[in-house]
Tab-separated table of C-alpha atoms in Angstrom:
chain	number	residue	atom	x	y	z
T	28	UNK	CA	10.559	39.039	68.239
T	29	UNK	CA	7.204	39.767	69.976
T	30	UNK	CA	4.919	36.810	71.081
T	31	UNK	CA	3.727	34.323	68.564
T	32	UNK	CA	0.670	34.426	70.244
T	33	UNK	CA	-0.197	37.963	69.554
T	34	UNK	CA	-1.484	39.181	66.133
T	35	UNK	CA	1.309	41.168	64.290
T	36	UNK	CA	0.963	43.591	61.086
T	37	UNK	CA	1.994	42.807	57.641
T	38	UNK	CA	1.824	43.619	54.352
T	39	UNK	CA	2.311	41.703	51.158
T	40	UNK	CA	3.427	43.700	47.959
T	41	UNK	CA	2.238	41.904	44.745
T	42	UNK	CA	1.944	43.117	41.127
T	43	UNK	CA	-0.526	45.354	40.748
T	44	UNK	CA	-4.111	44.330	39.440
T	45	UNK	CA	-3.696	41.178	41.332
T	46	UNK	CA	-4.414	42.561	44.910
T	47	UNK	CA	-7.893	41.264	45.077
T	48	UNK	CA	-6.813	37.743	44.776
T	49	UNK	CA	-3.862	37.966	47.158
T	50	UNK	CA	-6.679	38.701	49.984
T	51	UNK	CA	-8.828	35.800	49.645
T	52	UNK	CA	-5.561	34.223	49.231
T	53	UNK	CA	-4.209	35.385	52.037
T	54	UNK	CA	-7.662	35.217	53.836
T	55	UNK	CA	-7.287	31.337	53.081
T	56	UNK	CA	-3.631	31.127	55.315
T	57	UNK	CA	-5.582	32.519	58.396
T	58	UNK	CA	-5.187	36.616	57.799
T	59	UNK	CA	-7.699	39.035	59.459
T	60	UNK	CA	-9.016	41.856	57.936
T	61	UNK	CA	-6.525	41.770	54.837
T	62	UNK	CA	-6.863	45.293	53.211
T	63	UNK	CA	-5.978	45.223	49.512
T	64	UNK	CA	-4.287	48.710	48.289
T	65	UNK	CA	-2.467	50.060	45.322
T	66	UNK	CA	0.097	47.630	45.056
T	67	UNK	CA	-0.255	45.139	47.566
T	68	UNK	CA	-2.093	43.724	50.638
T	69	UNK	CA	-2.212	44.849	54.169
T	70	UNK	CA	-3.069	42.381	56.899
T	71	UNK	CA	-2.598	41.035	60.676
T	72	UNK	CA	-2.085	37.797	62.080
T	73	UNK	CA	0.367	35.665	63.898
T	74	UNK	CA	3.315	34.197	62.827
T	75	UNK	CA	1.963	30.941	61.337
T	76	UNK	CA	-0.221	33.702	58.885
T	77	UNK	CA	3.335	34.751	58.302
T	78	UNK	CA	5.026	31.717	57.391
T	79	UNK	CA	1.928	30.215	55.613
T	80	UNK	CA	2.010	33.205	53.442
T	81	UNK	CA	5.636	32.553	52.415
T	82	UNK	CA	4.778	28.981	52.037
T	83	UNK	CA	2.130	29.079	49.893
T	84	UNK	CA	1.352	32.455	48.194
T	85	UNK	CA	1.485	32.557	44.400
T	86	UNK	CA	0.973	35.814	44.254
T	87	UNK	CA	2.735	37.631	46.741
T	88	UNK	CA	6.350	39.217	46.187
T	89	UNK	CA	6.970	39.778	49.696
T	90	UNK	CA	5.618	39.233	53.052
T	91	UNK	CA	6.797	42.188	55.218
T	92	UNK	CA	6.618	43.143	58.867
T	93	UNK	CA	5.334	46.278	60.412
T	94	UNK	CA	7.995	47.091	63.604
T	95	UNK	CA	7.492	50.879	63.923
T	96	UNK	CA	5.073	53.480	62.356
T	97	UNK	CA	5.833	57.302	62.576
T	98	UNK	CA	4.852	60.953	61.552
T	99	UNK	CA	7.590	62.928	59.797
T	100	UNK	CA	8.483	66.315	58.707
T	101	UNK	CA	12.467	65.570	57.781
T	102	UNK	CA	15.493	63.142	57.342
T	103	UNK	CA	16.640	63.743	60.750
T	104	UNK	CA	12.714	62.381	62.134
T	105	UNK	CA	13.385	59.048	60.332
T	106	UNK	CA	16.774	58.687	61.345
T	107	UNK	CA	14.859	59.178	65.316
T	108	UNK	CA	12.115	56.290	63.788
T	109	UNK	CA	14.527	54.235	62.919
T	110	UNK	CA	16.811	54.452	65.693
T	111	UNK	CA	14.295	53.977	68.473
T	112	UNK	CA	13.354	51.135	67.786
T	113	UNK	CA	15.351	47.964	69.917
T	114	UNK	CA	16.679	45.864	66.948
T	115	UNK	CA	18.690	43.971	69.176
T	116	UNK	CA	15.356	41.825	70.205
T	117	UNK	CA	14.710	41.503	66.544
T	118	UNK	CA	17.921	40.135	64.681
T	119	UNK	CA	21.475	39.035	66.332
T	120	UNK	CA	24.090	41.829	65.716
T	121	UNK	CA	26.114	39.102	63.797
T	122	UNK	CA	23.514	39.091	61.003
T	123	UNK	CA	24.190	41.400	57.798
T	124	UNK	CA	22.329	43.765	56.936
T	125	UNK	CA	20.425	45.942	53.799
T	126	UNK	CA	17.928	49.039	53.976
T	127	UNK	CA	15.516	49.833	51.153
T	128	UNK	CA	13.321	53.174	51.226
T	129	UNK	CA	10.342	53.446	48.911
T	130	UNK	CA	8.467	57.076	48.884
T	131	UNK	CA	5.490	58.023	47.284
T	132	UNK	CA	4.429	62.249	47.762
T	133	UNK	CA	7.387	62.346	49.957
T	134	UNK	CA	8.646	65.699	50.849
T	135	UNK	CA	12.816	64.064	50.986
T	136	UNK	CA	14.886	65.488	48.681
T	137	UNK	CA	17.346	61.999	48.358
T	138	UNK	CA	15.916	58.851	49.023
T	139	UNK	CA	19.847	57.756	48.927
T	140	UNK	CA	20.677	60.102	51.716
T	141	UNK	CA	17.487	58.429	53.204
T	142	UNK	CA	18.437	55.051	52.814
T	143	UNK	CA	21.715	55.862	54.597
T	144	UNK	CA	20.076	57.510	57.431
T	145	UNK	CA	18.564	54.694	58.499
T	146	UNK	CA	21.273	52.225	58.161
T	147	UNK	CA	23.200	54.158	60.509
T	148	UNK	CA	20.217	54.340	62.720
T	149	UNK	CA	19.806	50.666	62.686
T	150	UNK	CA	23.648	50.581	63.379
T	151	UNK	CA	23.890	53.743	66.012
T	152	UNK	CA	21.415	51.594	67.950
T	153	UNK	CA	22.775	48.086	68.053
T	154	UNK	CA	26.280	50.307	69.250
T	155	UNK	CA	24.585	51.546	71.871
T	156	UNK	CA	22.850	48.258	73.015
T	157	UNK	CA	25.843	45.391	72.489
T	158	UNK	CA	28.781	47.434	71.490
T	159	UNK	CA	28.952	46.589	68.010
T	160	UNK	CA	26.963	46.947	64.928
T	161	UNK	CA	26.068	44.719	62.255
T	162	UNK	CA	27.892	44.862	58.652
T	163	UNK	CA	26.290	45.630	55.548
T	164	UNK	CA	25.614	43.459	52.881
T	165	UNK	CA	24.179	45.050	49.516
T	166	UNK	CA	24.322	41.100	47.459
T	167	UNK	CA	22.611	39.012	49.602
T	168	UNK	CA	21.948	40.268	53.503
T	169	UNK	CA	20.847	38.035	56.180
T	170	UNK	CA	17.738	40.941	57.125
T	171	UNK	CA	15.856	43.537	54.776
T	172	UNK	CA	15.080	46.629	56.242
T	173	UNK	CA	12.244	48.320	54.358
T	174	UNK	CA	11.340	51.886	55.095
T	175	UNK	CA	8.146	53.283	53.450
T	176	UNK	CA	7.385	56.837	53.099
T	177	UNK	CA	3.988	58.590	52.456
T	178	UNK	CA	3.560	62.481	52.198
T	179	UNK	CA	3.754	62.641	55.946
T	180	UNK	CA	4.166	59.110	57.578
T	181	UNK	CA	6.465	56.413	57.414
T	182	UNK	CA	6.274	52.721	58.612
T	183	UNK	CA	9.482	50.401	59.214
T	184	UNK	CA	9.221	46.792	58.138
T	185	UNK	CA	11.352	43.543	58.209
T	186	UNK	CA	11.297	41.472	55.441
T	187	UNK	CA	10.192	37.877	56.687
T	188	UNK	CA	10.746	36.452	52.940
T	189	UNK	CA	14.432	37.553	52.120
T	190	UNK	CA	14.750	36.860	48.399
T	191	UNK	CA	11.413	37.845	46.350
T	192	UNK	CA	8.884	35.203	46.487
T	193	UNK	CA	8.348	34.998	43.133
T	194	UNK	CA	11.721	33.441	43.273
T	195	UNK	CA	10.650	30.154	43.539
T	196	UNK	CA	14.113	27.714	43.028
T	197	UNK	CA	13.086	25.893	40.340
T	198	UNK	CA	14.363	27.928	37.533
T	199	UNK	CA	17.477	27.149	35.809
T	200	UNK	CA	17.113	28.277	32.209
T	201	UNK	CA	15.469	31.975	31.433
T	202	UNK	CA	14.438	33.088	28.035
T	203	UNK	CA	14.161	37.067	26.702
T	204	UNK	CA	11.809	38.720	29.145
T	205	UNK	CA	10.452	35.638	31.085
T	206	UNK	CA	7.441	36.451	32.784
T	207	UNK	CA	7.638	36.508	36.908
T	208	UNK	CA	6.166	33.191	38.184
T	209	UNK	CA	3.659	35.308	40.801
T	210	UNK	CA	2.287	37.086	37.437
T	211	UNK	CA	2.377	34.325	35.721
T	212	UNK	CA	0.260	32.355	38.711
T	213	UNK	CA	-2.427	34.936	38.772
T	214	UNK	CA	-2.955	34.945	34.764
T	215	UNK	CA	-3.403	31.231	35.413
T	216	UNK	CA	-5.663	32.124	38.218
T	217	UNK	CA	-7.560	34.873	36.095
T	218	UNK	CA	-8.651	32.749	33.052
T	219	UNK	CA	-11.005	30.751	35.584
T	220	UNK	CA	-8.900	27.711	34.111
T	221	UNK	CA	-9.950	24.009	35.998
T	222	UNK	CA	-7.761	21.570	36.727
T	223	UNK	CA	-9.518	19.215	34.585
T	224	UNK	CA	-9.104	21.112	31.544
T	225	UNK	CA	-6.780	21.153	28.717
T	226	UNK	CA	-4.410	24.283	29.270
T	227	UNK	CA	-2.224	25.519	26.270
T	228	UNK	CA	0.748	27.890	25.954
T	229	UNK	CA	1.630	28.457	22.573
T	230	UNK	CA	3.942	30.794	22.817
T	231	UNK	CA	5.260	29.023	26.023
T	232	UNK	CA	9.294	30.399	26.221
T	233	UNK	CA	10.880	29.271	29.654
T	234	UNK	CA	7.198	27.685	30.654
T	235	UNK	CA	6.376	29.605	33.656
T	236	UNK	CA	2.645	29.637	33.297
T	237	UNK	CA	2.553	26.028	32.537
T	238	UNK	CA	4.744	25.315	35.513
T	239	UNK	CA	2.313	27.752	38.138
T	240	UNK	CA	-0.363	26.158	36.659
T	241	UNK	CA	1.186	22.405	37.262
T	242	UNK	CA	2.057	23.068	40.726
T	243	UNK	CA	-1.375	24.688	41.421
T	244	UNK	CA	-2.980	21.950	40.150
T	245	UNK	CA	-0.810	19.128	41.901
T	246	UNK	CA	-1.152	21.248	45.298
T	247	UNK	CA	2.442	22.101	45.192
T	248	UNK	CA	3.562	24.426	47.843
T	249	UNK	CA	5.820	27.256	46.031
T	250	UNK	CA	7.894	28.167	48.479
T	251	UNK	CA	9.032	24.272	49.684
T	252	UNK	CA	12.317	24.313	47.367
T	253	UNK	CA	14.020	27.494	48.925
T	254	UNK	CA	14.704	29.741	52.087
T	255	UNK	CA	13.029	32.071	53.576
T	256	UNK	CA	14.437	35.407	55.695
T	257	UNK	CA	11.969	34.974	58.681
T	258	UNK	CA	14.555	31.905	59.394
T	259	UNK	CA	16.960	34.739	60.379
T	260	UNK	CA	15.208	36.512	62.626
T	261	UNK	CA	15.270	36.358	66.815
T	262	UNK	CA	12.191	34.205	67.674
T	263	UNK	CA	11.725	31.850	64.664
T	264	UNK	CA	9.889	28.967	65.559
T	265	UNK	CA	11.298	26.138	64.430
T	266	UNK	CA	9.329	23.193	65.076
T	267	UNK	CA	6.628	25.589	63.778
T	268	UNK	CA	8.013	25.767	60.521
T	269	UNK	CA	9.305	22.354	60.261
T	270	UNK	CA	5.465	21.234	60.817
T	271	UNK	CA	4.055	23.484	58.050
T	272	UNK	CA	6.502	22.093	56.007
T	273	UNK	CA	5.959	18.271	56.469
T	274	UNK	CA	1.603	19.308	56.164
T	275	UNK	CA	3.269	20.380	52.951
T	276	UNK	CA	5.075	17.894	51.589
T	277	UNK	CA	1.699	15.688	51.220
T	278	UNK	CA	-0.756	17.705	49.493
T	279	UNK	CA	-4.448	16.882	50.664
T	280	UNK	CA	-6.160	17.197	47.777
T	281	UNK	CA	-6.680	14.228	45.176
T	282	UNK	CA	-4.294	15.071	42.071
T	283	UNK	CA	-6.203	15.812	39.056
T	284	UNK	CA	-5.387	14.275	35.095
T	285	UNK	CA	-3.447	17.254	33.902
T	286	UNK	CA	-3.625	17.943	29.807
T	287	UNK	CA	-1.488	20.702	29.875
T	288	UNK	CA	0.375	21.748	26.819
T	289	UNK	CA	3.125	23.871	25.401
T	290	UNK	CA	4.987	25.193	22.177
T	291	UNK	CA	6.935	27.761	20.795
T	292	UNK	CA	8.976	28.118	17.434
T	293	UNK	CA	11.963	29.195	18.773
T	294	UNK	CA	14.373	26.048	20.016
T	295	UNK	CA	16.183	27.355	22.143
T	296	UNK	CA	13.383	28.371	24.259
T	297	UNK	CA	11.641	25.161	24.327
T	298	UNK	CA	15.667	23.610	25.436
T	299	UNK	CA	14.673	25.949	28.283
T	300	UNK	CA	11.003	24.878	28.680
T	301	UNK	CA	12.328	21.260	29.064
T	302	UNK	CA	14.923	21.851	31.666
T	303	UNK	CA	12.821	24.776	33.712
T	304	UNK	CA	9.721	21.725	33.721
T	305	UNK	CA	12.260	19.268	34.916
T	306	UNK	CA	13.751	21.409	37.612
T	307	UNK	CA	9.845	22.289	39.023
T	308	UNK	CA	9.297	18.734	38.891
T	309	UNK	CA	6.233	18.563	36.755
T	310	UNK	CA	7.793	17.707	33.369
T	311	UNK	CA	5.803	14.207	33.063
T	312	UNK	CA	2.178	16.434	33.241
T	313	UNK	CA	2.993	18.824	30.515
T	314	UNK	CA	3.356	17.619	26.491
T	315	UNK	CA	5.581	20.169	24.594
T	316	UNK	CA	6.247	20.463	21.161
T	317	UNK	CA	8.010	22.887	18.528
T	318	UNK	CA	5.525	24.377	16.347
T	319	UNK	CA	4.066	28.562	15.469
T	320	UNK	CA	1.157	29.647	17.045
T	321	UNK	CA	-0.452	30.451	13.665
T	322	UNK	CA	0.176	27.076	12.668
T	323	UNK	CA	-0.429	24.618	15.583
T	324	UNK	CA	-3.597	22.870	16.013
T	325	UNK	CA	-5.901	22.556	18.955
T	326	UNK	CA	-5.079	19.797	21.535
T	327	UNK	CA	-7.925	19.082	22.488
T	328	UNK	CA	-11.846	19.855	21.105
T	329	UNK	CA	-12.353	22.755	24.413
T	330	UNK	CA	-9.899	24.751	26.475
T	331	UNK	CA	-8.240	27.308	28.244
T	332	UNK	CA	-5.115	29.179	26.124
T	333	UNK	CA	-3.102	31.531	27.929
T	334	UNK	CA	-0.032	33.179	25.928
T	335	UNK	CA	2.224	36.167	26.858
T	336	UNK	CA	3.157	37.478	23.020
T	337	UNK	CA	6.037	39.539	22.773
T	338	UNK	CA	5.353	43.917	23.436
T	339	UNK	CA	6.988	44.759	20.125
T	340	UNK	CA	9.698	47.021	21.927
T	341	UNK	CA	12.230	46.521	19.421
T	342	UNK	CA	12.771	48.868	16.523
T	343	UNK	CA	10.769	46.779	13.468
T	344	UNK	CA	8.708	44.436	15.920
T	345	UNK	CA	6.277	46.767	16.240
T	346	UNK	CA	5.279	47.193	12.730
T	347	UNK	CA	6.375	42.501	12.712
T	348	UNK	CA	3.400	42.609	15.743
T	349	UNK	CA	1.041	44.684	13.605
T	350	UNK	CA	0.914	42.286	10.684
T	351	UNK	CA	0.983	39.179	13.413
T	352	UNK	CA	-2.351	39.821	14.995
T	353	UNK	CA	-4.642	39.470	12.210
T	354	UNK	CA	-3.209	36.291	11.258
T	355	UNK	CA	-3.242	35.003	14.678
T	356	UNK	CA	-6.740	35.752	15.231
T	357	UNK	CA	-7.233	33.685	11.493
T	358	UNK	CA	-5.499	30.925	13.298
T	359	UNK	CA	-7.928	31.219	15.742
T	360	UNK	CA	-10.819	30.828	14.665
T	361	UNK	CA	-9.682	28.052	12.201
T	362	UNK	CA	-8.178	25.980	15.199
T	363	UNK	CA	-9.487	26.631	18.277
T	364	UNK	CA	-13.136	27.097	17.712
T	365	UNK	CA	-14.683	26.169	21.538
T	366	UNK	CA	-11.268	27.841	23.361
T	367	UNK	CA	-11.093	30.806	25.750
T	368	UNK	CA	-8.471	32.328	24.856
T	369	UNK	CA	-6.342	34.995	26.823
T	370	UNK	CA	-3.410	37.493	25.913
T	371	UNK	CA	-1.222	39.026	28.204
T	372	UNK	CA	0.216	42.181	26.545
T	373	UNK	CA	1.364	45.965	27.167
T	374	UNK	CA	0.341	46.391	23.141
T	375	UNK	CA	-3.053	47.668	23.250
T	376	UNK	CA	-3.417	47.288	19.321
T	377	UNK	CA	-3.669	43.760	19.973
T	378	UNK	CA	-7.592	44.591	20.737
T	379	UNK	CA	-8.360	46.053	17.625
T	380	UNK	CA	-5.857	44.063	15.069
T	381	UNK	CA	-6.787	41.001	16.604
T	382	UNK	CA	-10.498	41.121	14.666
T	383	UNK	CA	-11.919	39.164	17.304
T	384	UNK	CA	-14.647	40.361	19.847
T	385	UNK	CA	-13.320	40.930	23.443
T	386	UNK	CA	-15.013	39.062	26.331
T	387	UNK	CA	-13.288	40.690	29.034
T	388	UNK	CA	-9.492	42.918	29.540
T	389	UNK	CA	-8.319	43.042	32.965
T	390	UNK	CA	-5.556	45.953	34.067
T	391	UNK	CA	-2.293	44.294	35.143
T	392	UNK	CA	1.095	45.575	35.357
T	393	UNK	CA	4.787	43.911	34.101
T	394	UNK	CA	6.631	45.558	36.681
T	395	UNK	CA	6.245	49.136	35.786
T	396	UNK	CA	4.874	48.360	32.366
T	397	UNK	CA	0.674	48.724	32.071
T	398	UNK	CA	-0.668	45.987	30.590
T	399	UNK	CA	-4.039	44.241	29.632
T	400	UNK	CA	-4.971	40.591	29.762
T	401	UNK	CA	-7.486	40.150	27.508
T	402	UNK	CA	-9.786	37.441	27.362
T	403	UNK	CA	-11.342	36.078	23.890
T	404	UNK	CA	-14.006	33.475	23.370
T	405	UNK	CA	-13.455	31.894	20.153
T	406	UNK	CA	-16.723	30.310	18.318
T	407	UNK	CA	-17.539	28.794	14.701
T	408	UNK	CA	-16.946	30.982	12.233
T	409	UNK	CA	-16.101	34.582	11.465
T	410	UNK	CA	-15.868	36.680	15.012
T	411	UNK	CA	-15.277	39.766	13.994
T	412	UNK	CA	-16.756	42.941	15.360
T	413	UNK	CA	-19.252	44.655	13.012
C-alpha cells in the first residue's frame, strides 16, 4: 500500500439520487474535491478519509480504491491493465480473492469472459512475483477486485469496505422487501427531520428508518458493529483505526430527547421491528405499537412522517394500492393536520390518488427500481388540488 501520507483516489457508489449528500458527507470526513456522478461519488484523500468514510457514511455502499487507470480497445488490453499492476505490495498472496466487472457503453462482448481475464491477471502476476497465486473465493473473499469499464477506459479498484456498507450488523430479523439502511438514512436525511422532533413510521416493517434515524440522532457511528476489508490489505494502520474507533465510541455531541415512533398492522413485522431495534441498540428511544396507518392517530400535535408503502407488484395489489391512497390521504388530513409527511414509492399514482397537494418529489432509485419520495404538507381541512 502506497504512503498514508499521500492523497489516494476513491470513489464511493451510493444509490442514486443521493449523490449530492454523500459529498458534503464525505466533504465532512476530510475528502477533497469529492465529484458527485451518476451513481456515486468520486474523491481523494488519505487513508484516514478512507477509513472515516467506512466509519461513518450513511449513505455510501462502498468505499473503493483507484490502483490503475487504462485506455482499452479489447479483452486482451485489460487482461495487460490488470496484470501490470504489482498486487503483491497490495494484499498477501495468502488472502482470497473475488473480481467484479461493471461496464457501461463497453465495446466487450462477455463481461464473464471479462471477469475471468482479470482474475487470472491478478493471479498470472502474483505467480510471477512469489511463486504462487492466491485462491478464489466467490462467498466471502478476503479482497474485492472491482474493474470498471467505460466506452473506452477502464479503472481498477480495491474494495476498502468488503461487505456493502449498508450492511450495518445490527439486523437480525428482515421483513418482505426491507428497505437498505443507506436508503433508508438518506430519506431520513431528505425530510429535513430534527432531532428534536417527533418522527413516525407507520408503516414501519423491520424499522430501518427509525433505526438510521436513532443512530443519527444519538451520533452513532454505523460502521462500529462490523468489519471492514481495508483491515485486509498490506499497509493497514492499525493504531490508526483503533483511534478512530475509540473517538467513536463517545459521541461528542449532547444526545437529544428522541420521540420517535413506529407501527404497522402486520405482527409479524413489528416481532421483527422489536428484535432489529434491540439488536441496533436503540430500542428504549423508539415507542412501537400495532395499529393501520388509516387508523392510527398522531403522536404528537407536529411532525415529521416518513413511510415506505408497499409498490403494488403483486397481481391484485395494484388495483388493493389504488383504492388505499385515497383513504390514506382521508386519514391524513383527519390525523395529522400540522405533519410533513413523506412517501417513498416506485407507484407514481400515489401523486394523483393521494388527493393531496405535493410540496416537493425527489428522484431516488430502489436498486434498479425508479422511484419518487414525495413530500406532503398536511394542513386543516380539505387539501385537495382544484
Amino acid at each position: 500500500m502506497p504512503s498514508s501520507s499521500r492523497p489516494e483516489a476513491f470513489f464511493a457508489p451510493c444509490p442514486r439520487g443521493l449523490e449530492p449528500l454523500l459529498a458534503e458527507e464525505l466533504k465532512s470526513f476530510g475528502a477533497r474535491a469529492p465529484e458527485p456522478t451518476a451513481g456515486g461519488v468520486g474523491f481523494t484523500g488519505g487513508w484516514e478519509t478512507c477509513y472515516r468514510a467506512n466509519l461513518w457514511s450513511r449513505i455510501a455502499s462502498r468505499v473503493l480504491w483507484r490502483v490503475a487507470e487504462f485506455d482499452y480497445a479489447s479483452e486482451e488490453d485489460i487482461y495487460a491493465a490488470a496484470r501490470a499492476v504489482n498486487w503483491f505490495d497490495l494484499f498477501d498472496v495468502n488472502r482470497t480473492l473475488r473480481v467484479y466487472v461493471t461496464a457501461q457503453k463497453s465495446p466487450v462482448k462477455s463481461l464473464e469472459f471479462v471477469t475471468l481475464r482479470v482474475k487470472d491477471a491478478v493471479c498470472d502476476r502474483f505467480r510471477d512475483d512469489v511463486g504462487r497465486r492466491p485462491d478464489v473465493e466467490r462467498a466471502d473473499p478476503d479482497v474485492r477486485v472491482h474493474v470498471f469499464l467505460a466506452e473506452k477506459r477502464g479503472a481498477l479498484y480495491l474494495d476498502t469496505s468488503g461487505e456493502a456498507l449498508f450492511k450495518r450488523g445490527w439486523r437480525m430479523e428482515t421483513v418482505e422487501a426491507p428497505l437498505r439502511e443507506n436508503l433508508a438514512a438518506g430519506l431520513v436525511m431528505l425530510s429535513g427531520w430534527k432531532f428534536d422532533q417527533p418522527l413516525l413510521d407507520p408503516m414501519c416493517g423491520g424499522a430501518t428508518i427509525l433505526v438510521e434515524a436513532a443512530a443519527m440522532a444519538r451520533g452513532r457511528a454505523p460502521g462500529m458493529k462490523r468489519a471492514f476489508g481495508f483491515e485486509k490489505l498490506d499497509g493497514f494502520n492499525a493504531t490508526l483505526w483503533k483511534q478512530l474507533r475509540e473517538e467513536a465510541s463517545s459521541p461528542a455531541q449532547k444526545a437529544p430527547r428522541l420521540q420517535l415512533f413506529g407501527s404497522d398492522s402486520n405482527a409479524a413485522a413489528l416481532t421483527a421491528a422489536r428484535r432489529n431495534l434491540g439488536a441496533a441498540g436503540v430500542e428504549r428511544w423508539v415507542t412501537l405499537e400495532a395499529s393501520d396507518a388509516l387508523s392510527r392517530k398522531s403522536p404528537a400535535t407536529s411532525g415529521v412522517m416518513i413511510a415506505n408503502p408497499p409498490y403494488g407488484e403483486r397481481i391484485g395489489e395494484s388495483e388493493e394500492l389504488a383504492r388505499f391512497y385515497p383513504k390514506l390521504g382521508n386519514a391524513l388530513k383527519q390525523n395529522f393536520a400540522g405533519w410533513n409527511c413523506f412517501f417513498f414509492t416506485a407507484d407514481r399514482r400515489m401523486e394523483k390518488l393521494i388527493r393531496l397537494q405535493t410540496a416537493r418529489r425527489t428522484v431516488l432509485y430502489n436498486g434498479p427500481i425508479e422511484c419518487r419520495l414525495y413530500e406532503f404538507r398536511i394542513v386543516a381541512g380539505s387539501n385537495r388540488p382544484l
